mmCIF file of C-alpha atoms and ligand atoms in Angstrom:
data_model
loop_
_atom_site.group_PDB
_atom_site.id
_atom_site.type_symbol
_atom_site.label_atom_id
_atom_site.label_comp_id
_atom_site.label_asym_id
_atom_site.label_seq_id
_atom_site.Cartn_x
_atom_site.Cartn_y
_atom_site.Cartn_z
ATOM 1 C CA MET A 1 19.927 21.092 -19.594
ATOM 2 C CA ASN A 2 19.117 17.626 -20.866
ATOM 3 C CA SER A 3 16.010 17.402 -18.734
ATOM 4 C CA ASN A 4 13.838 17.961 -21.797
ATOM 5 C CA LEU A 5 15.118 14.778 -23.404
ATOM 6 C CA LEU A 6 12.173 12.759 -21.992
ATOM 7 C CA ASN A 7 9.418 13.519 -19.629
ATOM 8 C CA ILE A 8 8.236 10.325 -18.059
ATOM 9 C CA PRO A 9 6.778 10.970 -14.641
ATOM 10 C CA PHE A 10 6.776 8.498 -11.801
ATOM 11 C CA VAL A 11 2.936 8.847 -11.466
ATOM 12 C CA ASP A 12 0.504 10.655 -13.727
ATOM 13 C CA LEU A 13 -2.966 11.091 -12.379
ATOM 14 C CA SER A 14 -4.242 13.282 -15.117
ATOM 15 C CA TRP A 15 -4.984 10.312 -17.369
ATOM 16 C CA GLN A 16 -7.496 8.918 -14.967
ATOM 17 C CA ASN A 17 -8.916 12.175 -13.618
ATOM 18 C CA GLU A 18 -9.439 14.203 -16.833
ATOM 19 C CA PRO A 19 -12.160 12.130 -18.373
ATOM 20 C CA LEU A 20 -14.073 12.089 -14.986
ATOM 21 C CA LEU A 21 -13.832 15.812 -14.309
ATOM 22 C CA ALA A 22 -17.347 16.735 -15.373
ATOM 23 C CA ASP A 23 -18.884 13.929 -13.226
ATOM 24 C CA ILE A 24 -16.707 14.728 -10.334
ATOM 25 C CA ASP A 25 -17.654 18.434 -10.641
ATOM 26 C CA GLY A 26 -21.346 17.561 -10.582
ATOM 27 C CA ALA A 27 -21.053 15.220 -7.689
ATOM 28 C CA ILE A 28 -19.157 17.718 -5.582
ATOM 29 C CA ARG A 29 -21.726 20.435 -6.420
ATOM 30 C CA ASP A 30 -24.419 18.008 -5.176
ATOM 31 C CA VAL A 31 -22.606 17.680 -1.893
ATOM 32 C CA ILE A 32 -22.313 21.472 -1.609
ATOM 33 C CA ARG A 33 -26.067 21.855 -2.271
ATOM 34 C CA ARG A 34 -27.031 19.177 0.282
ATOM 35 C CA GLY A 35 -24.552 20.456 2.754
ATOM 36 C CA ASP A 36 -23.994 16.941 4.251
ATOM 37 C CA PHE A 37 -20.210 17.404 4.383
ATOM 38 C CA ILE A 38 -19.472 15.028 7.302
ATOM 39 C CA LEU A 39 -20.566 11.437 6.928
ATOM 40 C CA GLY A 40 -23.066 12.261 4.225
ATOM 41 C CA GLN A 41 -24.789 10.018 1.842
ATOM 42 C CA GLU A 42 -21.873 9.730 -0.585
ATOM 43 C CA VAL A 43 -19.799 8.325 2.283
ATOM 44 C CA ARG A 44 -22.423 5.731 3.162
ATOM 45 C CA LYS A 45 -22.730 4.707 -0.548
ATOM 46 C CA PHE A 46 -18.962 4.383 -0.887
ATOM 47 C CA GLU A 47 -18.636 2.429 2.325
ATOM 48 C CA LYS A 48 -21.215 -0.019 1.151
ATOM 49 C CA ASP A 49 -19.835 -0.374 -2.395
ATOM 50 C CA PHE A 50 -16.198 -0.556 -1.418
ATOM 51 C CA ALA A 51 -16.819 -3.188 1.210
ATOM 52 C CA GLN A 52 -18.912 -5.228 -1.317
ATOM 53 C CA ALA A 53 -16.009 -4.942 -3.801
ATOM 54 C CA CYS A 54 -13.650 -6.427 -1.176
ATOM 55 C CA GLY A 55 -16.092 -9.263 -0.447
ATOM 56 C CA VAL A 56 -17.054 -8.214 3.044
ATOM 57 C CA ARG A 57 -20.197 -6.609 4.564
ATOM 58 C CA TYR A 58 -18.899 -3.486 6.389
ATOM 59 C CA GLY A 59 -16.897 -0.528 5.347
ATOM 60 C CA ILE A 60 -16.211 2.403 7.726
ATOM 61 C CA GLY A 61 -14.665 5.507 6.142
ATOM 62 C CA VAL A 62 -11.932 7.171 8.254
ATOM 63 C CA GLY A 63 -9.579 10.111 7.850
ATOM 64 C CA SER A 64 -6.552 8.187 6.592
ATOM 65 C CA GLY A 65 -4.991 4.784 6.021
ATOM 66 C CA THR A 66 -2.934 5.401 9.225
ATOM 67 C CA ASP A 67 -6.135 5.903 11.171
ATOM 68 C CA ALA A 68 -7.703 2.881 9.507
ATOM 69 C CA ILE A 69 -4.877 0.764 10.945
ATOM 70 C CA ALA A 70 -4.985 2.417 14.322
ATOM 71 C CA LEU A 71 -8.762 2.344 14.838
ATOM 72 C CA GLY A 72 -9.255 -0.978 13.133
ATOM 73 C CA LEU A 73 -6.681 -2.641 15.470
ATOM 74 C CA ARG A 74 -8.348 -1.085 18.511
ATOM 75 C CA ALA A 75 -11.747 -2.288 17.358
ATOM 76 C CA CYS A 76 -10.203 -5.752 16.920
ATOM 77 C CA GLY A 77 -9.421 -5.596 20.647
ATOM 78 C CA ILE A 78 -5.834 -4.764 20.436
ATOM 79 C CA MET A 79 -4.648 -2.719 23.401
ATOM 80 C CA GLU A 80 -1.705 -1.661 25.575
ATOM 81 C CA GLY A 81 0.625 -4.512 26.472
ATOM 82 C CA ASP A 82 -0.157 -6.409 23.329
ATOM 83 C CA GLU A 83 2.480 -7.185 20.720
ATOM 84 C CA VAL A 84 1.680 -6.936 17.063
ATOM 85 C CA ILE A 85 3.849 -8.411 14.312
ATOM 86 C CA VAL A 86 4.714 -6.072 11.379
ATOM 87 C CA PRO A 87 7.167 -6.469 8.518
ATOM 88 C CA ALA A 88 10.346 -4.210 8.845
ATOM 89 C CA ASN A 89 9.997 -3.213 5.152
ATOM 90 C CA THR A 90 6.716 -1.356 4.953
ATOM 91 C CA PHE A 91 5.735 2.269 4.780
ATOM 92 C CA ILE A 92 6.154 3.655 8.343
ATOM 93 C CA ALA A 93 2.447 4.194 8.746
ATOM 94 C CA THR A 94 1.964 0.500 9.453
ATOM 95 C CA VAL A 95 4.127 0.880 12.475
ATOM 96 C CA ILE A 96 2.568 4.169 13.485
ATOM 97 C CA GLY A 97 -0.907 2.515 13.287
ATOM 98 C CA VAL A 98 0.178 -0.186 15.697
ATOM 99 C CA ILE A 99 1.585 2.292 18.173
ATOM 100 C CA LEU A 100 -1.461 4.504 17.916
ATOM 101 C CA ALA A 101 -3.504 1.571 18.889
ATOM 102 C CA GLY A 102 -1.494 1.321 22.089
ATOM 103 C CA ALA A 103 0.325 -1.861 21.185
ATOM 104 C CA LYS A 104 4.011 -2.709 20.681
ATOM 105 C CA PRO A 105 5.061 -3.181 17.055
ATOM 106 C CA VAL A 106 7.447 -6.278 16.839
ATOM 107 C CA LEU A 107 9.246 -6.125 13.487
ATOM 108 C CA VAL A 108 10.207 -9.131 11.278
ATOM 109 C CA ASP A 109 12.076 -9.707 8.119
ATOM 110 C CA CYS A 110 10.721 -10.215 4.613
ATOM 111 C CA ASP A 111 11.281 -12.545 1.701
ATOM 112 C CA ILE A 112 14.086 -11.204 -0.513
ATOM 113 C CA ASN A 113 12.284 -12.195 -3.739
ATOM 114 C CA THR A 114 8.787 -10.961 -3.064
ATOM 115 C CA ALA A 115 9.566 -8.261 -0.449
ATOM 116 C CA LEU A 116 6.596 -9.694 1.490
ATOM 117 C CA ILE A 117 6.624 -10.633 5.267
ATOM 118 C CA ASP A 118 8.664 -13.714 5.958
ATOM 119 C CA LEU A 119 6.613 -16.076 8.248
ATOM 120 C CA GLU A 120 9.580 -17.933 9.411
ATOM 121 C CA SER A 121 11.004 -14.793 10.821
ATOM 122 C CA ALA A 122 7.543 -14.028 12.239
ATOM 123 C CA GLN A 123 7.528 -17.423 13.946
ATOM 124 C CA LYS A 124 10.685 -16.497 15.870
ATOM 125 C CA ALA A 125 9.121 -13.256 17.122
ATOM 126 C CA ILE A 126 6.022 -14.900 18.881
ATOM 127 C CA THR A 127 5.792 -14.420 22.607
ATOM 128 C CA GLU A 128 2.896 -14.923 24.942
ATOM 129 C CA LYS A 129 2.025 -11.294 24.390
ATOM 130 C CA THR A 130 1.679 -11.522 20.616
ATOM 131 C CA LYS A 131 -1.941 -10.832 19.775
ATOM 132 C CA ALA A 132 -1.992 -9.968 16.022
ATOM 133 C CA ILE A 133 -0.070 -9.950 12.826
ATOM 134 C CA VAL A 134 -0.293 -7.283 10.163
ATOM 135 C CA PRO A 135 0.450 -8.651 6.614
ATOM 136 C CA VAL A 136 1.157 -5.723 4.295
ATOM 137 C CA HIS A 137 0.203 -6.490 0.732
ATOM 138 C CA LEU A 138 3.135 -4.532 -0.384
ATOM 139 C CA TYR A 139 3.483 -2.947 -3.804
ATOM 140 C CA GLY A 140 0.008 -4.435 -4.778
ATOM 141 C CA GLN A 141 0.791 -8.075 -4.257
ATOM 142 C CA MET A 142 -1.026 -9.971 -1.585
ATOM 143 C CA VAL A 143 0.637 -12.125 1.149
ATOM 144 C CA SER A 144 -0.631 -15.616 0.680
ATOM 145 C CA PRO A 145 -3.979 -16.020 2.383
ATOM 146 C CA GLN A 146 -3.479 -19.700 3.005
ATOM 147 C CA GLN A 147 -0.122 -19.166 4.597
ATOM 148 C CA ILE A 148 -1.093 -16.268 6.745
ATOM 149 C CA GLU A 149 -4.294 -17.912 7.835
ATOM 150 C CA ASP A 150 -2.423 -21.084 8.832
ATOM 151 C CA PHE A 151 0.209 -19.061 10.630
ATOM 152 C CA ALA A 152 -2.405 -16.984 12.514
ATOM 153 C CA GLN A 153 -4.383 -20.102 13.418
ATOM 154 C CA SER A 154 -1.491 -22.129 14.788
ATOM 155 C CA ASN A 155 -0.312 -19.068 16.842
ATOM 156 C CA HIS A 156 -3.758 -17.982 17.983
ATOM 157 C CA LEU A 157 -3.375 -14.554 16.358
ATOM 158 C CA ILE A 158 -5.745 -11.992 14.878
ATOM 159 C CA ILE A 159 -4.953 -11.034 11.282
ATOM 160 C CA PHE A 160 -5.299 -7.352 10.433
ATOM 161 C CA GLU A 161 -4.360 -6.636 6.777
ATOM 162 C CA ASP A 162 -2.620 -3.491 5.658
ATOM 163 C CA SER A 163 -4.275 -3.221 2.240
ATOM 164 C CA ALA A 164 -3.262 0.426 1.549
ATOM 165 C CA GLN A 165 -1.455 -0.646 -1.578
ATOM 166 C CA ALA A 166 -3.746 -3.389 -2.537
ATOM 167 C CA HIS A 167 -7.279 -2.216 -3.497
ATOM 168 C CA LEU A 168 -8.849 -5.319 -5.182
ATOM 169 C CA ALA A 169 -5.671 -7.191 -5.395
ATOM 170 C CA GLN A 170 -6.267 -10.980 -5.439
ATOM 171 C CA ARG A 171 -4.499 -14.159 -4.520
ATOM 172 C CA GLU A 172 -5.652 -17.778 -4.233
ATOM 173 C CA GLY A 173 -9.169 -16.654 -5.186
ATOM 174 C CA LYS A 174 -9.370 -14.168 -2.382
ATOM 175 C CA THR A 175 -9.493 -10.362 -2.411
ATOM 176 C CA ALA A 176 -7.401 -8.023 -0.214
ATOM 177 C CA GLY A 177 -9.424 -6.870 2.764
ATOM 178 C CA SER A 178 -11.344 -10.262 3.043
ATOM 179 C CA ILE A 179 -8.913 -12.496 4.860
ATOM 180 C CA GLY A 180 -8.264 -10.624 8.039
ATOM 181 C CA LEU A 181 -10.639 -10.039 11.056
ATOM 182 C CA ALA A 182 -10.457 -6.526 9.556
ATOM 183 C CA SER A 183 -8.316 -4.574 7.075
ATOM 184 C CA GLY A 184 -7.171 -1.040 6.560
ATOM 185 C CA PHE A 185 -7.195 0.886 3.221
ATOM 186 C CA SER A 186 -5.830 4.322 2.266
ATOM 187 C CA PHE A 187 -7.215 6.540 -0.366
ATOM 188 C CA TYR A 188 -4.218 8.907 -0.435
ATOM 189 C CA PRO A 189 -4.266 10.485 -3.909
ATOM 190 C CA SER A 190 -1.544 8.283 -5.573
ATOM 191 C CA LYS A 191 -2.949 4.959 -4.238
ATOM 192 C CA ASN A 192 -4.584 2.610 -6.734
ATOM 193 C CA LEU A 193 -7.860 4.245 -5.674
ATOM 194 C CA GLY A 194 -7.171 7.759 -4.660
ATOM 195 C CA ALA A 195 -9.233 10.640 -3.310
ATOM 196 C CA PHE A 196 -8.508 14.329 -3.775
ATOM 197 C CA GLY A 197 -7.146 14.553 -0.327
ATOM 198 C CA ASN A 198 -6.735 12.079 2.551
ATOM 199 C CA GLY A 199 -9.047 9.242 3.260
ATOM 200 C CA GLY A 200 -9.078 5.687 4.526
ATOM 201 C CA MET A 201 -11.324 2.789 5.353
ATOM 202 C CA VAL A 202 -11.689 -0.123 7.699
ATOM 203 C CA VAL A 203 -13.451 -3.090 6.053
ATOM 204 C CA THR A 204 -14.611 -6.140 7.973
ATOM 205 C CA ASP A 205 -17.212 -8.899 7.949
ATOM 206 C CA ASN A 206 -17.678 -8.574 11.761
ATOM 207 C CA GLU A 207 -20.636 -6.389 12.769
ATOM 208 C CA GLU A 208 -19.345 -5.701 16.228
ATOM 209 C CA ILE A 209 -15.911 -4.419 14.937
ATOM 210 C CA ALA A 210 -17.640 -2.378 12.390
ATOM 211 C CA GLN A 211 -19.788 -0.630 15.114
ATOM 212 C CA LYS A 212 -16.688 -0.116 17.191
ATOM 213 C CA VAL A 213 -14.860 1.617 14.401
ATOM 214 C CA ARG A 214 -17.909 3.790 13.666
ATOM 215 C CA SER A 215 -17.877 4.866 17.259
ATOM 216 C CA LEU A 216 -14.066 5.334 17.573
ATOM 217 C CA ARG A 217 -13.899 7.531 14.419
ATOM 218 C CA ASN A 218 -16.725 9.744 15.737
ATOM 219 C CA TYR A 219 -15.569 10.776 19.238
ATOM 220 C CA GLY A 220 -16.253 7.404 20.632
ATOM 221 C CA ALA A 221 -20.030 8.056 20.399
ATOM 222 C CA PRO A 222 -22.348 5.344 19.133
ATOM 223 C CA LYS A 223 -25.091 7.837 19.706
ATOM 224 C CA LYS A 224 -24.816 11.613 19.559
ATOM 225 C CA TYR A 225 -23.396 13.102 22.820
ATOM 226 C CA TYR A 226 -23.119 9.649 24.399
ATOM 227 C CA HIS A 227 -19.526 8.539 24.662
ATOM 228 C CA THR A 228 -18.770 4.871 25.408
ATOM 229 C CA ASP A 229 -15.271 4.827 23.942
ATOM 230 C CA PHE A 230 -12.251 7.056 24.102
ATOM 231 C CA GLY A 231 -12.613 7.966 20.460
ATOM 232 C CA THR A 232 -11.192 10.592 18.046
ATOM 233 C CA ASN A 233 -12.360 12.587 15.092
ATOM 234 C CA SER A 234 -11.345 10.635 11.920
ATOM 235 C CA ARG A 235 -13.976 10.590 9.278
ATOM 236 C CA LEU A 236 -13.959 10.225 5.504
ATOM 237 C CA ASN A 237 -15.493 13.477 4.359
ATOM 238 C CA THR A 238 -18.379 13.547 1.952
ATOM 239 C CA VAL A 239 -16.572 15.371 -0.887
ATOM 240 C CA GLN A 240 -13.977 12.528 -0.925
ATOM 241 C CA GLY A 241 -16.745 10.035 -0.789
ATOM 242 C CA ALA A 242 -18.317 11.613 -3.925
ATOM 243 C CA VAL A 243 -14.907 11.504 -5.774
ATOM 244 C CA LEU A 244 -14.362 7.924 -4.789
ATOM 245 C CA ASN A 245 -17.867 6.865 -5.809
ATOM 246 C CA ILE A 246 -17.129 8.126 -9.363
ATOM 247 C CA LYS A 247 -13.718 6.425 -9.450
ATOM 248 C CA LEU A 248 -14.586 3.047 -8.019
ATOM 249 C CA PRO A 249 -16.298 1.675 -11.106
ATOM 250 C CA HIS A 250 -13.024 2.260 -12.997
ATOM 251 C CA LEU A 251 -10.700 0.769 -10.504
ATOM 252 C CA LYS A 252 -10.638 -2.778 -11.987
ATOM 253 C CA LYS A 253 -9.780 -1.427 -15.441
ATOM 254 C CA TRP A 254 -7.004 0.782 -14.001
ATOM 255 C CA ASN A 255 -5.639 -2.182 -12.008
ATOM 256 C CA ASP A 256 -5.742 -4.275 -15.134
ATOM 257 C CA TRP A 257 -3.702 -1.583 -17.020
ATOM 258 C CA ARG A 258 -1.114 -1.642 -14.225
ATOM 259 C CA ASN A 259 -0.934 -5.472 -14.244
ATOM 260 C CA ARG A 260 -0.325 -5.448 -17.986
ATOM 261 C CA ALA A 261 2.342 -2.705 -17.687
ATOM 262 C CA GLY A 262 3.987 -4.920 -14.953
ATOM 263 C CA ALA A 263 4.000 -7.999 -17.214
ATOM 264 C CA LYS A 264 5.492 -5.800 -20.016
ATOM 265 C CA TYR A 265 8.251 -4.529 -17.674
ATOM 266 C CA ASP A 266 8.937 -8.128 -16.597
ATOM 267 C CA GLN A 267 9.407 -9.141 -20.171
ATOM 268 C CA LEU A 268 11.501 -6.107 -21.185
ATOM 269 C CA LEU A 269 13.767 -6.515 -18.161
ATOM 270 C CA GLN A 270 14.620 -10.148 -18.716
ATOM 271 C CA PRO A 271 17.997 -9.352 -20.514
ATOM 272 C CA LEU A 272 19.081 -7.308 -17.493
ATOM 273 C CA ALA A 273 19.113 -10.325 -15.206
ATOM 274 C CA GLU A 274 22.695 -10.910 -16.292
ATOM 275 C CA TYR A 275 23.566 -7.567 -14.818
ATOM 276 C CA GLY A 276 21.847 -8.509 -11.452
ATOM 277 C CA ILE A 277 18.738 -6.454 -12.151
ATOM 278 C CA THR A 278 15.648 -8.387 -11.479
ATOM 279 C CA PRO A 279 11.994 -7.338 -10.707
ATOM 280 C CA ILE A 280 10.467 -7.960 -7.268
ATOM 281 C CA LYS A 281 8.925 -11.308 -8.071
ATOM 282 C CA ASN A 282 5.236 -11.500 -8.975
ATOM 283 C CA VAL A 283 4.004 -14.877 -7.744
ATOM 284 C CA VAL A 284 0.237 -14.170 -8.289
ATOM 285 C CA GLN A 285 0.247 -13.069 -11.956
ATOM 286 C CA GLY A 286 -3.089 -11.451 -12.691
ATOM 287 C CA GLY A 287 -3.839 -10.634 -9.101
ATOM 288 C CA HIS A 288 -0.902 -8.229 -8.596
ATOM 289 C CA ILE A 289 -2.217 -4.719 -8.978
ATOM 290 C CA TYR A 290 1.255 -3.019 -9.075
ATOM 291 C CA HIS A 291 0.746 -0.089 -6.868
ATOM 292 C CA LEU A 292 4.443 0.113 -7.414
ATOM 293 C CA TYR A 293 6.709 -1.665 -9.890
ATOM 294 C CA VAL A 294 9.982 -2.336 -8.086
ATOM 295 C CA ILE A 295 13.235 -3.670 -9.415
ATOM 296 C CA ASN A 296 16.225 -4.976 -7.294
ATOM 297 C CA ILE A 297 19.611 -3.813 -8.368
ATOM 298 C CA GLU A 298 21.827 -6.397 -6.754
ATOM 299 C CA THR A 299 24.949 -4.948 -5.135
ATOM 300 C CA SER A 300 26.049 -8.065 -3.430
ATOM 301 C CA PRO A 301 28.380 -9.763 -3.155
ATOM 302 C CA GLN A 302 30.190 -7.062 -5.075
ATOM 303 C CA PRO A 303 28.727 -3.590 -5.683
ATOM 304 C CA ILE A 304 28.290 -3.521 -9.373
ATOM 305 C CA TYR A 305 25.875 -0.730 -10.037
ATOM 306 C CA ASP A 306 24.948 1.849 -7.481
ATOM 307 C CA ARG A 307 21.188 2.266 -7.179
ATOM 308 C CA ASN A 308 21.446 6.016 -6.418
ATOM 309 C CA ILE A 309 23.732 6.644 -9.424
ATOM 310 C CA ILE A 310 21.319 4.859 -11.673
ATOM 311 C CA GLN A 311 18.440 6.722 -10.215
ATOM 312 C CA ASN A 312 20.309 10.189 -10.798
ATOM 313 C CA LYS A 313 21.166 9.231 -14.387
ATOM 314 C CA LEU A 314 17.543 8.340 -15.103
ATOM 315 C CA ASP A 315 16.471 11.632 -13.531
ATOM 316 C CA GLU A 316 18.891 13.521 -15.808
ATOM 317 C CA ILE A 317 17.352 11.968 -18.877
ATOM 318 C CA GLY A 318 13.850 12.798 -17.668
ATOM 319 C CA ILE A 319 12.695 9.527 -16.146
ATOM 320 C CA GLN A 320 11.343 9.917 -12.668
ATOM 321 C CA THR A 321 11.742 6.914 -10.250
ATOM 322 C CA GLY A 322 11.225 6.387 -6.464
ATOM 323 C CA ILE A 323 12.564 4.319 -3.682
ATOM 324 C CA HIS A 324 9.981 2.501 -1.581
ATOM 325 C CA TYR A 325 11.505 2.577 0.977
ATOM 326 C CA PRO A 326 15.136 3.751 1.451
ATOM 327 C CA ILE A 327 15.289 3.034 5.214
ATOM 328 C CA PRO A 328 13.627 0.034 6.892
ATOM 329 C CA CYS A 329 11.280 0.792 9.877
ATOM 330 C CA HIS A 330 13.744 -0.632 12.429
ATOM 331 C CA LEU A 331 16.432 1.789 11.495
ATOM 332 C CA GLN A 332 14.283 4.898 11.522
ATOM 333 C CA PRO A 333 15.456 7.387 14.180
ATOM 334 C CA ALA A 334 12.030 7.830 15.848
ATOM 335 C CA TYR A 335 11.750 4.064 16.603
ATOM 336 C CA GLU A 336 15.219 3.521 17.982
ATOM 337 C CA TYR A 337 13.569 3.049 21.362
ATOM 338 C CA LEU A 338 12.248 -0.268 20.052
ATOM 339 C CA GLY A 339 15.811 -1.516 20.371
ATOM 340 C CA TYR A 340 16.519 -2.812 16.991
ATOM 341 C CA GLN A 341 19.964 -2.620 15.292
ATOM 342 C CA LYS A 342 21.462 -2.798 11.861
ATOM 343 C CA GLY A 343 21.728 -6.413 10.846
ATOM 344 C CA ASP A 344 18.502 -7.486 12.542
ATOM 345 C CA PHE A 345 16.549 -7.819 9.413
ATOM 346 C CA PRO A 346 19.096 -8.522 6.642
ATOM 347 C CA ASN A 347 16.609 -8.926 3.716
ATOM 348 C CA ALA A 348 14.775 -5.777 4.530
ATOM 349 C CA GLU A 349 18.065 -3.931 4.746
ATOM 350 C CA ILE A 350 19.313 -5.285 1.430
ATOM 351 C CA LEU A 351 16.131 -4.341 -0.328
ATOM 352 C CA CYS A 352 16.135 -0.876 0.995
ATOM 353 C CA ASP A 353 19.724 -0.331 -0.312
ATOM 354 C CA ASN A 354 19.014 -1.835 -3.750
ATOM 355 C CA ILE A 355 15.424 -1.291 -4.905
ATOM 356 C CA LEU A 356 14.154 1.222 -7.360
ATOM 357 C CA SER A 357 10.539 1.913 -8.315
ATOM 358 C CA LEU A 358 10.045 2.501 -11.980
ATOM 359 C CA PRO A 359 7.233 4.750 -13.451
ATOM 360 C CA MET A 360 3.892 2.970 -13.037
ATOM 361 C CA TYR A 361 0.360 4.340 -13.395
ATOM 362 C CA PRO A 362 -2.697 3.452 -15.398
ATOM 363 C CA GLY A 363 -2.315 5.058 -18.747
ATOM 364 C CA ILE A 364 1.466 4.518 -19.060
ATOM 365 C CA ASP A 365 2.011 3.296 -22.620
ATOM 366 C CA ASP A 366 4.285 0.704 -24.088
ATOM 367 C CA GLU A 367 6.428 3.288 -25.706
ATOM 368 C CA ASN A 368 7.281 4.786 -22.267
ATOM 369 C CA LEU A 369 7.857 1.369 -20.697
ATOM 370 C CA GLU A 370 10.219 0.555 -23.533
ATOM 371 C CA LEU A 371 12.005 3.961 -23.165
ATOM 372 C CA VAL A 372 12.452 3.440 -19.415
ATOM 373 C CA VAL A 373 14.066 -0.061 -19.913
ATOM 374 C CA LYS A 374 16.142 1.105 -22.898
ATOM 375 C CA HIS A 375 17.641 3.920 -20.892
ATOM 376 C CA LEU A 376 18.199 1.715 -17.816
ATOM 377 C CA THR A 377 19.885 -0.786 -20.029
ATOM 378 C CA ASP A 378 22.146 1.943 -21.589
ATOM 379 C CA ILE A 379 23.169 3.140 -18.200
ATOM 380 C CA VAL A 380 24.176 -0.317 -16.904
ATOM 381 C CA ARG A 381 25.931 -1.300 -20.019
ATOM 382 C CA ASN A 382 27.939 1.860 -20.098
ATOM 383 C CA SER A 383 29.017 1.456 -16.482
ATOM 384 C CA ASP A 384 30.849 -1.865 -17.234
HETATM 385 C C1 LIG B 1 -0.150 4.704 2.265
HETATM 386 C C2 LIG B 1 0.073 3.674 3.221
HETATM 387 C C3 LIG B 1 -0.381 3.716 4.562
HETATM 388 C C4 LIG B 1 -1.020 4.959 5.138
HETATM 389 O O1 LIG B 1 -2.017 5.584 4.461
HETATM 390 P P1 LIG B 1 -2.282 7.155 4.679
HETATM 391 O O2 LIG B 1 -3.584 7.280 4.065
HETATM 392 O O3 LIG B 1 -1.173 7.851 4.023
HETATM 393 O O4 LIG B 1 -2.262 7.425 6.157
HETATM 394 C C5 LIG B 1 -0.235 2.608 5.388
HETATM 395 N N1 LIG B 1 0.385 1.537 5.033
HETATM 396 C C6 LIG B 1 0.938 1.406 3.763
HETATM 397 C C7 LIG B 1 1.564 0.141 3.295
HETATM 398 C C8 LIG B 1 0.766 2.481 2.830
HETATM 399 O O5 LIG B 1 1.269 2.458 1.571
#
């Protein structure tokens, strides 16, 4: 009834896709004419260009971000019996990737302000079986390269970055994908660089690891019909490669738009601090690429405003929001067998209860950012 008041979507891909339609159309026709649908020339070009953009030598296109983590970890030598440290507040695919690699995910808490992995919590989780740590560059903000490198070095761990939300994100002069032994990316349509379907990539500066992923994604065959690994079928398809080649030159500009929108939100939201509403902290300024713009609606020590009520009221007005993520990985029913309980990772649990993701996409204009904050402000003022 009042849903026509506003229409501010959570994500709007048409702004970026429409101007590129003619080029994309032409590139897809070329793929159809050549017929190189699997691992064709557009995939090779995109692998080369995307790896270069990340500052490493090799990119290996795979079927999804989940597979990028699973195959990438295997190529780094992770295997059954190994423990891999993962933050409890991430998209579940990080955990799935570790399990698909055959290893045991060991969950740890996050920092309450940045929502990024907490290395003190990680330190407590180290055992003699710990082989790797997976920093997740959550919401488009990188984990500190210096801190994660120091941590990995002193504990003799491999770093495998989950960069699925961090295409070209930067921190301390480094780019996501260039700090780990290898890194996994996703090109799911709503990521900062999105295909028109599923897609992913492992990037690495290590030639052996690159070759291993190339084999693993292609039935474990370094040469046709010669299988040296237990592999799978997980390849970035050529049509997606063609789409991604057209989009890649625009990525920096799109990320910059998100970063400016994030800074604008930060500024507009300042007066809401007195109501306990604060953005997840940006500690990297320009290097944050805001895959998501997330606020924390504090409910402790006293529940003042209920996140779900606020979300429903915004929805009624016509402002779409999201929750990333409502349940931490350690409390997901499928992973009960890992033996975690409520209370194990208090910061992750608090965030999952209190966070709300506001509309964010390249092309969102100041007027919409102002409307979102205005209506959010009205809702909290009126619930006094
Ligand atoms: C999207 C995402 C993935 C998984 O990528 P898919 O392409 O959907 O398999 C993994 N980790 C994080 C943090 C993600 O956001």
